PDB file of C-alpha atoms in Angstrom:
ATOM      1  CA  MET A 174      63.068 -25.266 -11.160  1.00  0.00           C
ATOM      2  CA  ALA A 175      65.936 -26.700 -13.209  1.00  0.00           C
ATOM      3  CA  SER A 176      64.922 -30.269 -12.300  1.00  0.00           C
ATOM      4  CA  GLN A 177      61.536 -29.754 -13.910  1.00  0.00           C
ATOM      5  CA  LEU A 178      62.857 -28.303 -17.180  1.00  0.00           C
ATOM      6  CA  THR A 179      64.444 -30.286 -19.980  1.00  0.00           C
ATOM      7  CA  PRO A 180      67.532 -28.660 -21.470  1.00  0.00           C
ATOM      8  CA  ALA A 181      67.256 -26.955 -24.834  1.00  0.00           C
ATOM      9  CA  ARG A 182      68.519 -29.074 -27.642  1.00  0.00           C
ATOM     10  CA  GLN A 183      70.879 -26.462 -28.915  1.00  0.00           C
ATOM     11  CA  ASN A 184      73.175 -23.954 -27.162  1.00  0.00           C
ATOM     12  CA  TYR A 185      72.137 -20.424 -28.087  1.00  0.00           C
ATOM     13  CA  GLY A 186      75.074 -18.697 -26.355  1.00  0.00           C
ATOM     14  CA  MET A 187      74.546 -15.578 -24.254  1.00  0.00           C
ATOM     15  CA  LEU A 188      70.826 -15.608 -25.112  1.00  0.00           C
ATOM     16  CA  SER A 189      70.404 -19.110 -23.758  1.00  0.00           C
ATOM     17  CA  ASP A 190      70.150 -20.881 -20.427  1.00  0.00           C
ATOM     18  CA  ARG A 191      70.747 -18.231 -17.755  1.00  0.00           C
ATOM     19  CA  THR A 192      68.954 -15.533 -19.569  1.00  0.00           C
ATOM     20  CA  ARG A 193      65.935 -17.692 -20.222  1.00  0.00           C
ATOM     21  CA  MET A 194      65.982 -19.017 -16.667  1.00  0.00           C
ATOM     22  CA  ARG A 195      65.840 -15.467 -15.322  1.00  0.00           C
ATOM     23  CA  MET A 196      62.802 -14.800 -17.509  1.00  0.00           C
ATOM     24  CA  VAL A 197      61.136 -17.992 -16.215  1.00  0.00           C
ATOM     25  CA  ASP A 198      61.894 -16.913 -12.627  1.00  0.00           C
ATOM     26  CA  ARG A 199      60.157 -13.585 -13.299  1.00  0.00           C
ATOM     27  CA  LEU A 200      57.166 -15.412 -14.750  1.00  0.00           C
ATOM     28  CA  ARG A 201      56.923 -17.577 -11.653  1.00  0.00           C
ATOM     29  CA  GLN A 202      57.139 -14.542  -9.414  1.00  0.00           C
ATOM     30  CA  ALA A 203      54.349 -12.914 -11.500  1.00  0.00           C
ATOM     31  CA  GLY A 204      52.015 -15.874 -10.745  1.00  0.00           C
ATOM     32  CA  ILE A 205      52.535 -18.354 -13.589  1.00  0.00           C
ATOM     33  CA  ARG A 206      52.259 -21.802 -12.004  1.00  0.00           C
ATOM     34  CA  ASP A 207      51.684 -24.399 -14.769  1.00  0.00           C
ATOM     35  CA  GLU A 208      55.009 -26.224 -15.134  1.00  0.00           C
ATOM     36  CA  ARG A 209      54.282 -27.112 -18.762  1.00  0.00           C
ATOM     37  CA  VAL A 210      54.000 -23.373 -19.599  1.00  0.00           C
ATOM     38  CA  LEU A 211      57.130 -22.493 -17.648  1.00  0.00           C
ATOM     39  CA  ALA A 212      59.039 -25.284 -19.390  1.00  0.00           C
ATOM     40  CA  ALA A 213      57.808 -24.162 -22.811  1.00  0.00           C
ATOM     41  CA  MET A 214      58.803 -20.548 -22.103  1.00  0.00           C
ATOM     42  CA  TYR A 215      62.261 -21.707 -21.124  1.00  0.00           C
ATOM     43  CA  GLU A 216      62.733 -24.042 -24.076  1.00  0.00           C
ATOM     44  CA  VAL A 217      61.542 -21.752 -26.880  1.00  0.00           C
ATOM     45  CA  PRO A 218      64.423 -19.464 -28.031  1.00  0.00           C
ATOM     46  CA  ARG A 219      62.503 -16.145 -28.162  1.00  0.00           C
ATOM     47  CA  HIS A 220      65.441 -14.317 -29.757  1.00  0.00           C
ATOM     48  CA  LEU A 221      64.962 -16.391 -32.916  1.00  0.00           C
ATOM     49  CA  PHE A 222      61.508 -14.825 -33.354  1.00  0.00           C
ATOM     50  CA  VAL A 223      62.600 -11.161 -33.409  1.00  0.00           C
ATOM     51  CA  ASP A 224      64.859  -9.128 -35.654  1.00  0.00           C
ATOM     52  CA  GLN A 225      68.560  -9.641 -34.916  1.00  0.00           C
ATOM     53  CA  ALA A 226      68.869  -5.965 -33.870  1.00  0.00           C
ATOM     54  CA  LEU A 227      66.391  -6.632 -31.009  1.00  0.00           C
ATOM     55  CA  ALA A 228      67.766 -10.022 -29.960  1.00  0.00           C
ATOM     56  CA  THR A 229      69.416  -8.687 -26.783  1.00  0.00           C
ATOM     57  CA  ARG A 230      65.991  -7.507 -25.585  1.00  0.00           C
ATOM     58  CA  ALA A 231      64.242 -10.740 -26.453  1.00  0.00           C
ATOM     59  CA  TYR A 232      63.993 -11.954 -22.877  1.00  0.00           C
ATOM     60  CA  ASP A 233      62.935  -8.645 -21.319  1.00  0.00           C
ATOM     61  CA  ASP A 234      59.244  -8.543 -20.315  1.00  0.00           C
ATOM     62  CA  VAL A 235      58.309  -6.164 -23.172  1.00  0.00           C
ATOM     63  CA  SER A 236      56.502  -6.426 -26.449  1.00  0.00           C
ATOM     64  CA  LEU A 237      58.715  -5.779 -29.528  1.00  0.00           C
ATOM     65  CA  PRO A 238      57.945  -4.774 -33.133  1.00  0.00           C
ATOM     66  CA  ILE A 239      57.981  -7.465 -35.777  1.00  0.00           C
ATOM     67  CA  GLY A 240      57.082  -5.354 -38.819  1.00  0.00           C
ATOM     68  CA  HIS A 241      53.815  -4.657 -40.612  1.00  0.00           C
ATOM     69  CA  ALA A 242      52.586  -2.625 -37.560  1.00  0.00           C
ATOM     70  CA  GLN A 243      52.507  -5.846 -35.502  1.00  0.00           C
ATOM     71  CA  THR A 244      54.277  -6.920 -32.295  1.00  0.00           C
ATOM     72  CA  ILE A 245      55.457  -9.965 -30.414  1.00  0.00           C
ATOM     73  CA  SER A 246      53.663  -9.995 -27.053  1.00  0.00           C
ATOM     74  CA  GLN A 247      55.626  -9.663 -23.810  1.00  0.00           C
ATOM     75  CA  PRO A 248      56.573 -13.019 -22.256  1.00  0.00           C
ATOM     76  CA  LEU A 249      54.218 -12.586 -19.303  1.00  0.00           C
ATOM     77  CA  THR A 250      51.265 -12.089 -21.624  1.00  0.00           C
ATOM     78  CA  VAL A 251      52.162 -15.172 -23.708  1.00  0.00           C
ATOM     79  CA  ALA A 252      52.575 -17.297 -20.588  1.00  0.00           C
ATOM     80  CA  ARG A 253      49.355 -15.971 -18.980  1.00  0.00           C
ATOM     81  CA  MET A 254      47.255 -16.638 -22.084  1.00  0.00           C
ATOM     82  CA  THR A 255      48.769 -20.082 -22.555  1.00  0.00           C
ATOM     83  CA  GLU A 256      48.169 -21.034 -18.943  1.00  0.00           C
ATOM     84  CA  LEU A 257      44.532 -19.901 -19.106  1.00  0.00           C
ATOM     85  CA  LEU A 258      44.042 -22.055 -22.126  1.00  0.00           C
ATOM     86  CA  ILE A 259      45.518 -25.318 -20.891  1.00  0.00           C
ATOM     87  CA  VAL A 260      45.513 -25.240 -17.057  1.00  0.00           C
ATOM     88  CA  GLY A 261      44.072 -28.377 -15.545  1.00  0.00           C
ATOM     89  CA  ARG A 262      43.775 -30.232 -18.836  1.00  0.00           C
ATOM     90  CA  THR A 263      45.721 -31.611 -21.724  1.00  0.00           C
ATOM     91  CA  PRO A 264      46.241 -28.970 -24.429  1.00  0.00           C
ATOM     92  CA  GLY A 265      44.474 -30.846 -27.188  1.00  0.00           C
ATOM     93  CA  LYS A 266      43.713 -29.139 -30.491  1.00  0.00           C
ATOM     94  CA  ILE A 267      44.277 -25.427 -30.453  1.00  0.00           C
ATOM     95  CA  LEU A 268      43.417 -22.702 -33.000  1.00  0.00           C
ATOM     96  CA  GLU A 269      45.568 -19.605 -32.845  1.00  0.00           C
ATOM     97  CA  ILE A 270      44.246 -16.426 -34.470  1.00  0.00           C
ATOM     98  CA  GLY A 271      47.205 -14.186 -35.398  1.00  0.00           C
ATOM     99  CA  THR A 272      50.403 -16.194 -36.036  1.00  0.00           C
ATOM    100  CA  GLY A 273      52.532 -13.056 -36.042  1.00  0.00           C
ATOM    101  CA  CYS A 274      56.188 -14.061 -35.803  1.00  0.00           C
ATOM    102  CA  GLY A 275      55.305 -17.550 -34.606  1.00  0.00           C
ATOM    103  CA  TYR A 276      56.401 -17.261 -30.984  1.00  0.00           C
ATOM    104  CA  GLN A 277      53.043 -18.011 -29.390  1.00  0.00           C
ATOM    105  CA  THR A 278      52.712 -20.869 -31.835  1.00  0.00           C
ATOM    106  CA  ALA A 279      56.039 -22.289 -30.683  1.00  0.00           C
ATOM    107  CA  VAL A 280      55.123 -22.042 -26.999  1.00  0.00           C
ATOM    108  CA  LEU A 281      51.858 -23.879 -27.642  1.00  0.00           C
ATOM    109  CA  LEU A 282      53.677 -26.590 -29.550  1.00  0.00           C
ATOM    110  CA  LYS A 283      56.107 -27.063 -26.657  1.00  0.00           C
ATOM    111  CA  THR A 284      53.208 -27.629 -24.253  1.00  0.00           C
ATOM    112  CA  GLY A 285      52.137 -30.612 -26.437  1.00  0.00           C
ATOM    113  CA  ALA A 286      49.266 -28.924 -28.238  1.00  0.00           C
ATOM    114  CA  GLN A 287      48.201 -29.715 -31.803  1.00  0.00           C
ATOM    115  CA  VAL A 288      48.317 -26.221 -33.264  1.00  0.00           C
ATOM    116  CA  PHE A 289      46.460 -24.652 -36.193  1.00  0.00           C
ATOM    117  CA  SER A 290      47.453 -21.025 -36.623  1.00  0.00           C
ATOM    118  CA  MET A 291      45.964 -18.344 -38.887  1.00  0.00           C
ATOM    119  CA  GLU A 292      47.532 -15.133 -40.098  1.00  0.00           C
ATOM    120  CA  ARG A 293      46.015 -12.595 -42.489  1.00  0.00           C
ATOM    121  CA  LEU A 294      49.390 -11.038 -43.512  1.00  0.00           C
ATOM    122  CA  ALA A 295      51.160 -13.331 -45.922  1.00  0.00           C
ATOM    123  CA  PRO A 296      54.669 -11.790 -45.356  1.00  0.00           C
ATOM    124  CA  LEU A 297      54.355 -12.371 -41.617  1.00  0.00           C
ATOM    125  CA  LEU A 298      53.223 -15.938 -42.177  1.00  0.00           C
ATOM    126  CA  ASP A 299      56.322 -16.536 -44.321  1.00  0.00           C
ATOM    127  CA  LYS A 300      58.487 -15.147 -41.507  1.00  0.00           C
ATOM    128  CA  ALA A 301      56.761 -17.304 -38.941  1.00  0.00           C
ATOM    129  CA  ARG A 302      57.384 -20.438 -41.006  1.00  0.00           C
ATOM    130  CA  GLN A 303      61.068 -19.579 -41.160  1.00  0.00           C
ATOM    131  CA  HIS A 304      61.293 -18.792 -37.455  1.00  0.00           C
ATOM    132  CA  LEU A 305      59.634 -22.085 -36.520  1.00  0.00           C
ATOM    133  CA  ARG A 306      61.998 -23.976 -38.883  1.00  0.00           C
ATOM    134  CA  ASN A 307      64.965 -22.225 -37.222  1.00  0.00           C
ATOM    135  CA  ALA A 308      63.640 -23.300 -33.814  1.00  0.00           C
ATOM    136  CA  ARG A 309      63.094 -26.879 -35.108  1.00  0.00           C
ATOM    137  CA  LEU A 310      59.338 -26.633 -34.455  1.00  0.00           C
ATOM    138  CA  VAL A 311      57.621 -27.534 -37.662  1.00  0.00           C
ATOM    139  CA  HIS A 312      54.443 -29.374 -36.634  1.00  0.00           C
ATOM    140  CA  ALA A 313      51.953 -26.529 -36.624  1.00  0.00           C
ATOM    141  CA  ARG A 314      49.554 -26.091 -39.533  1.00  0.00           C
ATOM    142  CA  LEU A 315      49.898 -22.430 -40.654  1.00  0.00           C
ATOM    143  CA  VAL A 316      47.035 -20.950 -42.686  1.00  0.00           C
ATOM    144  CA  HIS A 317      46.759 -17.652 -44.559  1.00  0.00           C
ATOM    145  CA  GLY A 318      43.248 -16.405 -43.890  1.00  0.00           C
ATOM    146  CA  ASP A 319      40.812 -14.216 -42.007  1.00  0.00           C
ATOM    147  CA  GLY A 320      40.874 -14.929 -38.327  1.00  0.00           C
ATOM    148  CA  HIS A 321      37.314 -13.682 -37.858  1.00  0.00           C
ATOM    149  CA  LEU A 322      36.153 -16.739 -39.821  1.00  0.00           C
ATOM    150  CA  GLY A 323      38.278 -19.289 -38.007  1.00  0.00           C
ATOM    151  CA  LEU A 324      39.027 -22.674 -39.591  1.00  0.00           C
ATOM    152  CA  PRO A 325      35.775 -24.660 -39.727  1.00  0.00           C
ATOM    153  CA  GLU A 326      37.258 -27.531 -41.712  1.00  0.00           C
ATOM    154  CA  ALA A 327      39.506 -28.378 -38.711  1.00  0.00           C
ATOM    155  CA  ALA A 328      36.891 -27.725 -35.967  1.00  0.00           C
ATOM    156  CA  PRO A 329      36.008 -28.427 -33.263  1.00  0.00           C
ATOM    157  CA  PHE A 330      38.882 -27.015 -31.163  1.00  0.00           C
ATOM    158  CA  ASP A 331      39.653 -27.674 -27.514  1.00  0.00           C
ATOM    159  CA  GLY A 332      40.969 -24.141 -27.251  1.00  0.00           C
ATOM    160  CA  ILE A 333      41.191 -20.944 -29.294  1.00  0.00           C
ATOM    161  CA  ILE A 334      43.693 -18.171 -28.574  1.00  0.00           C
ATOM    162  CA  MET A 335      43.593 -14.734 -30.175  1.00  0.00           C
ATOM    163  CA  THR A 336      46.643 -12.547 -30.330  1.00  0.00           C
ATOM    164  CA  ALA A 337      44.831  -9.455 -31.627  1.00  0.00           C
ATOM    165  CA  ALA A 338      42.030  -7.489 -29.986  1.00  0.00           C
ATOM    166  CA  ALA A 339      38.478  -7.879 -31.235  1.00  0.00           C
ATOM    167  CA  LYS A 340      35.564  -5.519 -30.496  1.00  0.00           C
ATOM    168  CA  SER A 341      33.272  -8.460 -29.705  1.00  0.00           C
ATOM    169  CA  ILE A 342      33.422 -12.233 -29.486  1.00  0.00           C
ATOM    170  CA  PRO A 343      33.404 -13.665 -33.065  1.00  0.00           C
ATOM    171  CA  ASP A 344      30.410 -15.942 -33.549  1.00  0.00           C
ATOM    172  CA  ALA A 345      32.311 -18.149 -35.945  1.00  0.00           C
ATOM    173  CA  LEU A 346      34.969 -18.899 -33.357  1.00  0.00           C
ATOM    174  CA  VAL A 347      32.433 -19.797 -30.711  1.00  0.00           C
ATOM    175  CA  SER A 348      30.742 -22.214 -33.111  1.00  0.00           C
ATOM    176  CA  GLN A 349      34.101 -23.896 -33.708  1.00  0.00           C
ATOM    177  CA  LEU A 350      34.848 -24.390 -30.025  1.00  0.00           C
ATOM    178  CA  ALA A 351      34.157 -27.838 -28.582  1.00  0.00           C
ATOM    179  CA  GLU A 352      31.903 -28.153 -25.569  1.00  0.00           C
ATOM    180  CA  GLY A 353      34.169 -27.672 -22.580  1.00  0.00           C
ATOM    181  CA  GLY A 354      36.570 -25.692 -24.747  1.00  0.00           C
ATOM    182  CA  LYS A 355      38.093 -22.320 -23.899  1.00  0.00           C
ATOM    183  CA  LEU A 356      38.587 -19.137 -25.876  1.00  0.00           C
ATOM    184  CA  VAL A 357      41.218 -16.703 -24.562  1.00  0.00           C
ATOM    185  CA  MET A 358      41.223 -13.327 -26.238  1.00  0.00           C
ATOM    186  CA  PRO A 359      41.820  -9.617 -25.757  1.00  0.00           C
ATOM    187  CA  MET A 360      38.695  -7.544 -26.370  1.00  0.00           C
ATOM    188  CA  GLY A 361      37.842  -3.922 -26.407  1.00  0.00           C
ATOM    189  CA  ASP A 362      37.851  -0.815 -28.563  1.00  0.00           C
ATOM    190  CA  GLY A 363      40.298   1.589 -26.913  1.00  0.00           C
ATOM    191  CA  GLU A 364      40.511   0.059 -23.404  1.00  0.00           C
ATOM    192  CA  GLN A 365      41.216  -3.614 -23.710  1.00  0.00           C
ATOM    193  CA  PHE A 366      40.929  -6.535 -21.301  1.00  0.00           C
ATOM    194  CA  LEU A 367      41.836 -10.202 -21.507  1.00  0.00           C
ATOM    195  CA  TRP A 368      38.769 -12.424 -21.474  1.00  0.00           C
ATOM    196  CA  LEU A 369      38.311 -16.113 -20.818  1.00  0.00           C
ATOM    197  CA  ILE A 370      35.209 -17.573 -22.567  1.00  0.00           C
ATOM    198  CA  GLU A 371      34.288 -21.167 -21.639  1.00  0.00           C
ATOM    199  CA  LYS A 372      31.756 -23.093 -23.678  1.00  0.00           C
ATOM    200  CA  THR A 373      29.514 -25.219 -21.448  1.00  0.00           C
ATOM    201  CA  ALA A 374      26.311 -27.208 -21.958  1.00  0.00           C
ATOM    202  CA  GLN A 375      24.462 -24.272 -20.388  1.00  0.00           C
ATOM    203  CA  GLY A 376      26.038 -21.670 -22.661  1.00  0.00           C
ATOM    204  CA  LEU A 377      29.028 -19.320 -22.555  1.00  0.00           C
ATOM    205  CA  GLN A 378      30.726 -18.434 -19.306  1.00  0.00           C
ATOM    206  CA  LYS A 379      32.641 -15.186 -19.684  1.00  0.00           C
ATOM    207  CA  THR A 380      35.331 -13.960 -17.331  1.00  0.00           C
ATOM    208  CA  LYS A 381      36.938 -10.516 -17.629  1.00  0.00           C
ATOM    209  CA  LEU A 382      40.578 -10.551 -16.566  1.00  0.00           C
ATOM    210  CA  ASP A 383      43.661  -8.311 -16.890  1.00  0.00           C
ATOM    211  CA  PRO A 384      43.968  -5.019 -18.765  1.00  0.00           C
ATOM    212  CA  VAL A 385      46.052  -5.573 -21.887  1.00  0.00           C
ATOM    213  CA  LYS A 386      47.151  -3.816 -25.051  1.00  0.00           C
ATOM    214  CA  PHE A 387      47.104  -5.626 -28.400  1.00  0.00           C
ATOM    215  CA  VAL A 388      46.977  -4.608 -32.029  1.00  0.00           C
ATOM    216  CA  PRO A 389      43.430  -4.726 -33.384  1.00  0.00           C
ATOM    217  CA  LEU A 390      42.050  -7.780 -35.140  1.00  0.00           C
ATOM    218  CA  LEU A 391      41.496  -6.775 -38.761  1.00  0.00           C
ATOM    219  CA  PRO A 392      39.395  -8.660 -41.334  1.00  0.00           C
ATOM    220  CA  GLY A 393      40.502 -10.114 -44.631  1.00  0.00           C
ATOM    221  CA  ARG A 394      43.851 -11.112 -46.025  1.00  0.00           C
ATOM    222  CA  GLY A 395      46.842  -8.918 -46.679  1.00  0.00           C
TER     223      GLY A 395
END
Protein backbone atom coordinates (compact mmCIF):
# COMPACT_ATOMS: atom_id res chain seq x y z
CA MET A 1 0.00 0.00 0.00
CA ALA A 2 2.67 2.48 1.02
CA SER A 3 4.40 2.19 -2.35
CA GLN A 4 1.25 3.38 -4.10
CA LEU A 5 0.69 6.44 -1.91
CA THR A 6 2.63 9.66 -2.08
CA PRO A 7 3.62 11.10 1.32
CA ALA A 8 1.65 14.05 2.64
CA ARG A 9 3.45 17.32 2.13
CA GLN A 10 3.25 18.29 5.76
CA ASN A 11 3.62 16.31 8.98
CA TYR A 12 0.40 16.47 11.00
CA GLY A 13 1.81 14.71 14.09
CA MET A 14 -0.21 12.04 15.85
CA LEU A 15 -3.09 12.55 13.45
CA SER A 16 -0.88 11.83 10.47
CA ASP A 17 0.65 8.88 8.69
CA ARG A 18 -0.07 5.84 10.85
CA THR A 19 -3.55 6.98 11.84
CA ARG A 20 -4.50 7.73 8.26
CA MET A 21 -2.92 4.50 7.01
CA ARG A 22 -5.07 2.52 9.44
CA MET A 23 -8.13 4.31 8.08
CA VAL A 24 -7.11 3.44 4.52
CA ASP A 25 -6.55 -0.19 5.51
CA ARG A 26 -10.11 -0.30 6.88
CA LEU A 27 -11.42 1.20 3.65
CA ARG A 28 -9.61 -1.44 1.62
CA GLN A 29 -11.01 -4.19 3.84
CA ALA A 30 -14.49 -2.69 3.34
CA GLY A 31 -14.17 -3.07 -0.43
CA ILE A 32 -12.73 0.20 -1.74
CA ARG A 33 -10.41 -0.74 -4.61
CA ASP A 34 -9.64 2.38 -6.67
CA GLU A 35 -6.09 3.35 -5.74
CA ARG A 36 -6.73 7.00 -6.60
CA VAL A 37 -9.50 7.09 -4.01
CA LEU A 38 -7.41 5.31 -1.38
CA ALA A 39 -4.50 7.68 -2.03
CA ALA A 40 -6.77 10.73 -1.76
CA MET A 41 -8.25 9.47 1.52
CA TYR A 42 -4.74 9.03 2.88
CA GLU A 43 -3.45 12.39 1.69
CA VAL A 44 -6.32 14.62 2.85
CA PRO A 45 -5.92 15.56 6.55
CA ARG A 46 -9.50 14.95 7.73
CA HIS A 47 -8.79 16.42 11.17
CA LEU A 48 -8.40 19.85 9.57
CA PHE A 49 -12.04 19.69 8.45
CA VAL A 50 -13.61 19.16 11.90
CA ASP A 51 -13.67 21.19 15.08
CA GLN A 52 -10.48 20.88 17.12
CA ALA A 53 -12.39 19.22 19.96
CA LEU A 54 -13.30 16.34 17.60
CA ALA A 55 -9.89 16.02 15.92
CA THR A 56 -8.94 12.83 17.77
CA ARG A 57 -12.02 11.13 16.24
CA ALA A 58 -11.38 12.42 12.74
CA TYR A 59 -10.12 9.10 11.37
CA ASP A 60 -12.75 6.90 13.01
CA ASP A 61 -15.37 5.60 10.58
CA VAL A 62 -18.10 7.86 11.93
CA SER A 63 -19.89 10.99 10.81
CA LEU A 64 -19.25 14.06 12.95
CA PRO A 65 -21.14 17.33 13.50
CA ILE A 66 -19.84 20.43 11.72
CA GLY A 67 -22.45 22.92 12.93
CA HIS A 68 -25.67 24.27 11.42
CA ALA A 69 -27.30 20.82 11.85
CA GLN A 70 -24.90 19.38 9.24
CA THR A 71 -22.33 16.58 9.40
CA ILE A 72 -19.13 15.40 7.79
CA SER A 73 -19.80 11.96 6.31
CA GLN A 74 -17.95 8.91 7.60
CA PRO A 75 -14.79 8.09 5.62
CA LEU A 76 -16.24 4.91 4.11
CA THR A 77 -19.20 6.83 2.69
CA VAL A 78 -16.92 9.50 1.20
CA ALA A 79 -14.66 6.86 -0.33
CA ARG A 80 -17.58 4.79 -1.65
CA MET A 81 -19.30 7.75 -3.32
CA THR A 82 -16.03 8.99 -4.80
CA GLU A 83 -15.21 5.56 -6.19
CA LEU A 84 -18.66 5.18 -7.74
CA LEU A 85 -18.21 8.52 -9.46
CA ILE A 86 -14.75 8.00 -10.98
CA VAL A 87 -14.10 4.25 -11.23
CA GLY A 88 -12.86 3.20 -14.65
CA ARG A 89 -12.49 6.76 -15.94
CA THR A 90 -10.67 10.04 -15.45
CA PRO A 91 -12.54 12.19 -12.91
CA GLY A 92 -13.11 15.10 -15.29
CA LYS A 93 -15.37 17.98 -14.27
CA ILE A 94 -17.38 17.30 -11.11
CA LEU A 95 -20.24 19.22 -9.50
CA GLU A 96 -20.64 18.67 -5.77
CA ILE A 97 -23.96 19.57 -4.17
CA GLY A 98 -23.41 20.33 -0.49
CA THR A 99 -19.89 21.59 0.22
CA GLY A 100 -20.32 21.24 3.98
CA CYS A 101 -16.94 21.48 5.67
CA GLY A 102 -15.08 20.90 2.38
CA TYR A 103 -13.79 17.38 3.07
CA GLN A 104 -15.49 15.65 0.13
CA THR A 105 -14.34 18.56 -2.03
CA ALA A 106 -10.76 17.96 -0.92
CA VAL A 107 -10.91 14.24 -1.66
CA LEU A 108 -12.27 14.92 -5.15
CA LEU A 109 -9.50 17.45 -5.79
CA LYS A 110 -6.88 14.89 -4.76
CA THR A 111 -8.20 12.41 -7.33
CA GLY A 112 -7.46 14.99 -10.02
CA ALA A 113 -11.02 16.20 -10.56
CA GLN A 114 -11.95 19.73 -11.59
CA VAL A 115 -14.40 20.55 -8.81
CA PHE A 116 -17.33 22.96 -8.65
CA SER A 117 -19.03 22.82 -5.26
CA MET A 118 -22.30 24.41 -4.11
CA GLU A 119 -23.43 25.15 -0.56
CA ARG A 120 -26.65 26.89 0.49
CA LEU A 121 -25.35 27.89 3.96
CA ALA A 122 -22.98 30.85 3.67
CA PRO A 123 -21.29 30.32 7.08
CA LEU A 124 -20.46 26.72 6.15
CA LEU A 125 -19.08 27.82 2.80
CA ASP A 126 -16.80 30.29 4.56
CA LYS A 127 -15.58 27.49 6.84
CA ALA A 128 -14.98 25.21 3.87
CA ARG A 129 -12.87 27.87 2.16
CA GLN A 130 -10.72 28.19 5.27
CA HIS A 131 -10.38 24.42 5.69
CA LEU A 132 -9.32 23.98 2.08
CA ARG A 133 -6.78 26.80 2.43
CA ASN A 134 -5.40 25.13 5.57
CA ALA A 135 -5.06 21.88 3.64
CA ARG A 136 -3.41 23.74 0.72
CA LEU A 137 -6.20 22.73 -1.65
CA VAL A 138 -7.50 25.91 -3.21
CA HIS A 139 -8.43 24.93 -6.78
CA ALA A 140 -12.14 24.21 -6.32
CA ARG A 141 -14.74 26.76 -7.37
CA LEU A 142 -17.05 27.22 -4.38
CA VAL A 143 -20.50 28.70 -5.00
CA HIS A 144 -23.19 29.91 -2.61
CA GLY A 145 -26.46 28.71 -4.08
CA ASP A 146 -29.36 26.28 -4.23
CA GLY A 147 -28.15 22.78 -5.03
CA HIS A 148 -31.50 21.80 -6.53
CA LEU A 149 -30.73 24.19 -9.40
CA GLY A 150 -27.18 23.07 -10.00
CA LEU A 151 -24.73 25.28 -11.88
CA PRO A 152 -25.93 25.52 -15.50
CA GLU A 153 -23.31 28.09 -16.47
CA ALA A 154 -20.55 25.52 -15.85
CA ALA A 155 -22.38 22.49 -17.32
CA PRO A 156 -22.07 19.86 -18.65
CA PHE A 157 -20.46 17.84 -15.87
CA ASP A 158 -18.81 14.42 -16.13
CA GLY A 159 -20.07 13.64 -12.64
CA ILE A 160 -22.34 15.07 -9.97
CA ILE A 161 -22.16 14.08 -6.32
CA MET A 162 -24.75 15.02 -3.71
CA THR A 163 -23.94 15.01 -0.01
CA ALA A 164 -27.53 15.57 1.15
CA ALA A 165 -30.57 13.37 0.58
CA ALA A 166 -33.19 14.38 -1.97
CA LYS A 167 -36.71 12.95 -2.20
CA SER A 168 -36.34 12.50 -5.96
CA ILE A 169 -33.77 13.02 -8.69
CA PRO A 170 -33.53 16.77 -9.44
CA ASP A 171 -34.32 17.35 -13.13
CA ALA A 172 -31.97 20.31 -13.29
CA LEU A 173 -29.02 18.15 -12.29
CA VAL A 174 -29.84 15.47 -14.85
CA SER A 175 -29.97 18.13 -17.57
CA GLN A 176 -26.49 19.34 -16.53
CA LEU A 177 -24.95 15.87 -16.71
CA ALA A 178 -22.94 15.03 -19.81
CA GLU A 179 -23.87 11.94 -21.80
CA GLY A 180 -21.94 9.10 -20.20
CA GLY A 181 -21.85 11.04 -16.92
CA LYS A 182 -22.75 9.77 -13.47
CA LEU A 183 -24.83 11.19 -10.63
CA VAL A 184 -24.18 9.67 -7.19
CA MET A 185 -26.71 10.69 -4.57
CA PRO A 186 -28.56 9.60 -1.42
CA MET A 187 -32.29 9.54 -1.95
CA GLY A 188 -35.32 8.84 0.19
CA ASP A 189 -37.71 10.38 2.66
CA GLY A 190 -37.13 8.54 5.93
CA GLU A 191 -35.39 5.41 4.67
CA GLN A 192 -32.51 6.45 2.42
CA PHE A 193 -30.38 4.61 -0.12
CA LEU A 194 -27.39 5.53 -2.20
CA TRP A 195 -28.20 5.68 -5.91
CA LEU A 196 -26.03 5.66 -9.02
CA ILE A 197 -27.69 7.34 -12.00
CA GLU A 198 -25.89 7.03 -15.35
CA LYS A 199 -26.87 9.14 -18.32
CA THR A 200 -26.76 7.16 -21.56
CA ALA A 201 -27.93 7.75 -25.12
CA GLN A 202 -30.90 5.51 -24.30
CA GLY A 203 -31.84 7.42 -21.14
CA LEU A 204 -31.11 7.14 -17.42
CA GLN A 205 -29.83 3.93 -15.89
CA LYS A 206 -30.62 3.88 -12.16
CA THR A 207 -28.98 1.55 -9.64
CA LYS A 208 -30.08 1.35 -6.01
CA LEU A 209 -27.16 0.65 -3.69
CA ASP A 210 -26.37 0.84 0.03
CA PRO A 211 -28.64 2.08 2.81
CA VAL A 212 -27.31 5.44 4.06
CA LYS A 213 -28.25 8.30 6.36
CA PHE A 214 -27.74 11.91 5.24
CA VAL A 215 -29.15 15.26 6.21
CA PRO A 216 -31.96 16.33 3.83
CA LEU A 217 -31.32 18.48 0.78
CA LEU A 218 -33.06 21.78 1.47
CA PRO A 219 -33.87 24.44 -1.12
CA GLY A 220 -32.72 28.03 -1.20
CA ARG A 221 -29.84 29.89 0.42
CA GLY A 222 -29.18 30.41 4.09
